[in-house]
CSV table of C-alpha atoms in Angstrom, one decimal:
chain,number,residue,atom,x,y,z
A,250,UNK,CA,41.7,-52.6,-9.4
A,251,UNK,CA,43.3,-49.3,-10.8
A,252,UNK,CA,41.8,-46.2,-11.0
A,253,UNK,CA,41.2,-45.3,-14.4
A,254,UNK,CA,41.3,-41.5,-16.1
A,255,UNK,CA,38.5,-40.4,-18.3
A,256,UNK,CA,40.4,-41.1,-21.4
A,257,UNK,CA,40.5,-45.2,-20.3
A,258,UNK,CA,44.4,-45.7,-18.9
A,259,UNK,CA,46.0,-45.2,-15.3
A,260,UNK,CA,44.8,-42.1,-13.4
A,261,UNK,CA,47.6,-39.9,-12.7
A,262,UNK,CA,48.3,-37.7,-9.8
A,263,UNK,CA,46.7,-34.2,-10.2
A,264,UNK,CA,48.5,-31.8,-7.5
A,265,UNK,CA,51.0,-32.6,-4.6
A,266,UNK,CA,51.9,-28.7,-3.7
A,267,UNK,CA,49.6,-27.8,-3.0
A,268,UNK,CA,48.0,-31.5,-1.7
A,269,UNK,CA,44.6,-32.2,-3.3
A,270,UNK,CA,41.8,-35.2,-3.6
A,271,UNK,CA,39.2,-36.4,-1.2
A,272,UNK,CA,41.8,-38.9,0.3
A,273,UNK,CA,44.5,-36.1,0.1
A,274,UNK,CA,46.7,-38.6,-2.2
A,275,UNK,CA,47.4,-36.4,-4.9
A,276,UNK,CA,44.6,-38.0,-7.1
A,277,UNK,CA,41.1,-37.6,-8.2
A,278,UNK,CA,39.8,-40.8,-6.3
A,279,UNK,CA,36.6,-41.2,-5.0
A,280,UNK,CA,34.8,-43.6,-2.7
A,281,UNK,CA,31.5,-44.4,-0.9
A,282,UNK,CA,32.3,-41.6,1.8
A,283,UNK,CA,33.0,-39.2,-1.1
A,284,UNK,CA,29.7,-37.4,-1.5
A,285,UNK,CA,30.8,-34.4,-3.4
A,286,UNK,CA,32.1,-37.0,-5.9
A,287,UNK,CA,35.8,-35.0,-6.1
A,288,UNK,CA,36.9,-36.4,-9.0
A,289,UNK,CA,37.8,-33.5,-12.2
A,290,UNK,CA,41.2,-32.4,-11.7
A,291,UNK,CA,41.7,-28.8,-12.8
A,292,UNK,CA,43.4,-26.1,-13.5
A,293,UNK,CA,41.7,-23.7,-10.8
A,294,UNK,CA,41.2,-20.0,-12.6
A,295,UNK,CA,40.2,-16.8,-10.7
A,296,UNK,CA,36.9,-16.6,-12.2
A,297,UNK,CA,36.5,-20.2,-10.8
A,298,UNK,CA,37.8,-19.4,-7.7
A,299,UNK,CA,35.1,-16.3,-7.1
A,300,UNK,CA,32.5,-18.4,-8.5
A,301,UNK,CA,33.1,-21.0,-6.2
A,302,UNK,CA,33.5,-18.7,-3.1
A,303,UNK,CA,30.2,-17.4,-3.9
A,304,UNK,CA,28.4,-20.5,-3.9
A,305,UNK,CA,29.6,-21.0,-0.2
A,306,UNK,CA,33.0,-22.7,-0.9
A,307,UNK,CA,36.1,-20.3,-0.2
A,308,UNK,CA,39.0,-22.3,-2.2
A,309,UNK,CA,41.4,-19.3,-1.9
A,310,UNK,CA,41.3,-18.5,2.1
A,311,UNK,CA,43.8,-20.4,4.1
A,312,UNK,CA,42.6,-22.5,6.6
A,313,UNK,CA,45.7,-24.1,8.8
A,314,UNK,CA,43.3,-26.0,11.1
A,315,UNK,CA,43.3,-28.3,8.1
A,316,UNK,CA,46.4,-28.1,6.9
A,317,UNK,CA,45.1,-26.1,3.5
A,318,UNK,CA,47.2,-22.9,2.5
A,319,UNK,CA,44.3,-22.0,-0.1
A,320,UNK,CA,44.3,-21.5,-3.7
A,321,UNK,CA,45.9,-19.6,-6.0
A,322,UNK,CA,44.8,-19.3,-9.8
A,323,UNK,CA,47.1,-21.5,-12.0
A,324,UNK,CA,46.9,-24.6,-8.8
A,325,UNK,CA,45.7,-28.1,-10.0
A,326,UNK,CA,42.9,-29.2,-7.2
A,327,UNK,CA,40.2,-31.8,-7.5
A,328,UNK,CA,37.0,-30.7,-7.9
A,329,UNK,CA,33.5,-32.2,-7.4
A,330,UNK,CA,31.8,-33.6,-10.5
A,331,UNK,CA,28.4,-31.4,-10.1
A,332,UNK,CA,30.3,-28.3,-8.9
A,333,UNK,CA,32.4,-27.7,-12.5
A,334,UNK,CA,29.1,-28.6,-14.3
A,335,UNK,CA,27.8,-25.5,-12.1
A,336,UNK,CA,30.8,-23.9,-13.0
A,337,UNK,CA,30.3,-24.6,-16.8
A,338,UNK,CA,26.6,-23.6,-16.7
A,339,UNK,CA,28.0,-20.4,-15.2
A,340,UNK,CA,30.7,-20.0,-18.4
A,341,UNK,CA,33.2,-20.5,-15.7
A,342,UNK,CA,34.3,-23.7,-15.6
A,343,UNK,CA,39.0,-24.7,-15.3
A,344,UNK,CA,40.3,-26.4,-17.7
A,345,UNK,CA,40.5,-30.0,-17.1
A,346,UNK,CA,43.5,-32.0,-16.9
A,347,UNK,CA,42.5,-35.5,-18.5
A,348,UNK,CA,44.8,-37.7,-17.5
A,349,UNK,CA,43.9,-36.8,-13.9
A,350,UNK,CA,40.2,-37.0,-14.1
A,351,UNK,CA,38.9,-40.1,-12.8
A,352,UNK,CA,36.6,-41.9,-15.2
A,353,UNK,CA,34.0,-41.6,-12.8
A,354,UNK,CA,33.0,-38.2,-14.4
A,355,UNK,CA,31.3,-39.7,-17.3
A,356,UNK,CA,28.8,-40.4,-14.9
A,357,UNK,CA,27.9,-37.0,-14.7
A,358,UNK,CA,29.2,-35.3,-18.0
A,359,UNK,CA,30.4,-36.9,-21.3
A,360,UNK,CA,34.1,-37.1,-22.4
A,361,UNK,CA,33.5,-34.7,-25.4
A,362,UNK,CA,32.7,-32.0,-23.4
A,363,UNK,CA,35.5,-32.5,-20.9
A,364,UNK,CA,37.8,-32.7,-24.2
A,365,UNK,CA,36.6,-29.0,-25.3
A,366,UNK,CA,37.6,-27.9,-22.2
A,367,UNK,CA,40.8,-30.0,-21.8
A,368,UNK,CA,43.8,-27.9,-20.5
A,369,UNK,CA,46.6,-27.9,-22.7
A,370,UNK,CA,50.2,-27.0,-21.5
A,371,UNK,CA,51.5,-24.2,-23.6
């Protein structure tokens, strides 16, 4: 079975460079070992970034042993479901790139509210 995006057709990559998803694929996919559920593909911002590092995950810091050069903002990276509801709580949340969100967020927020915060290339 395909993956499927939020907005119901194929689930398209969200960031090679730098390498994102849960199965480092390029794509929001998630699976049973997936607990974080890492499956909104955004647009990463600064605020984002701090608010995130604060809460005890430092996106931006490279870590080689892992092969991950960190985050800059302006870099697509998957993101777990309940983190950008945090996030958007906070009035921090990316913008979210639809196409790459995995339909599996609509367990945990509903497409209208992913819509207002859709990115949208300038």
């Amino acid at each position: 079975m395909t993956d499927k995006n939020v907005l119901g057709g194929p689930l398209l990559a969200c960031s090679y460079a730098p390498l994102t998803g849960f199965f480092r694929d390029g794509c929001c996919r998630t699976g049973a070992a997936d607990l974080g559920t890492h499956v909104v593909c955004a647009k990463v911002t600064a605020a984002f970034l701090d608010f995130s590092r604060d809460r005890g995950n430092d996106l931006v810091t490279p870590r080689p042993e892992y092969r991950f050069a960190g985050l800059a903002p302006g870099d697509r990276w998957c993101l777990c479901a309940t983190r950008w509801l945090e996030a958007l709580e906070a009035g921090v949340a990316p913008p979210v790139v639809l196409e790459s969100t995995h339909a599996r967020v609509l367990d945990f927020v509903e497409l209208d509210v992913l819509k207002r915060h859709a990115y949208a290339p300038a």
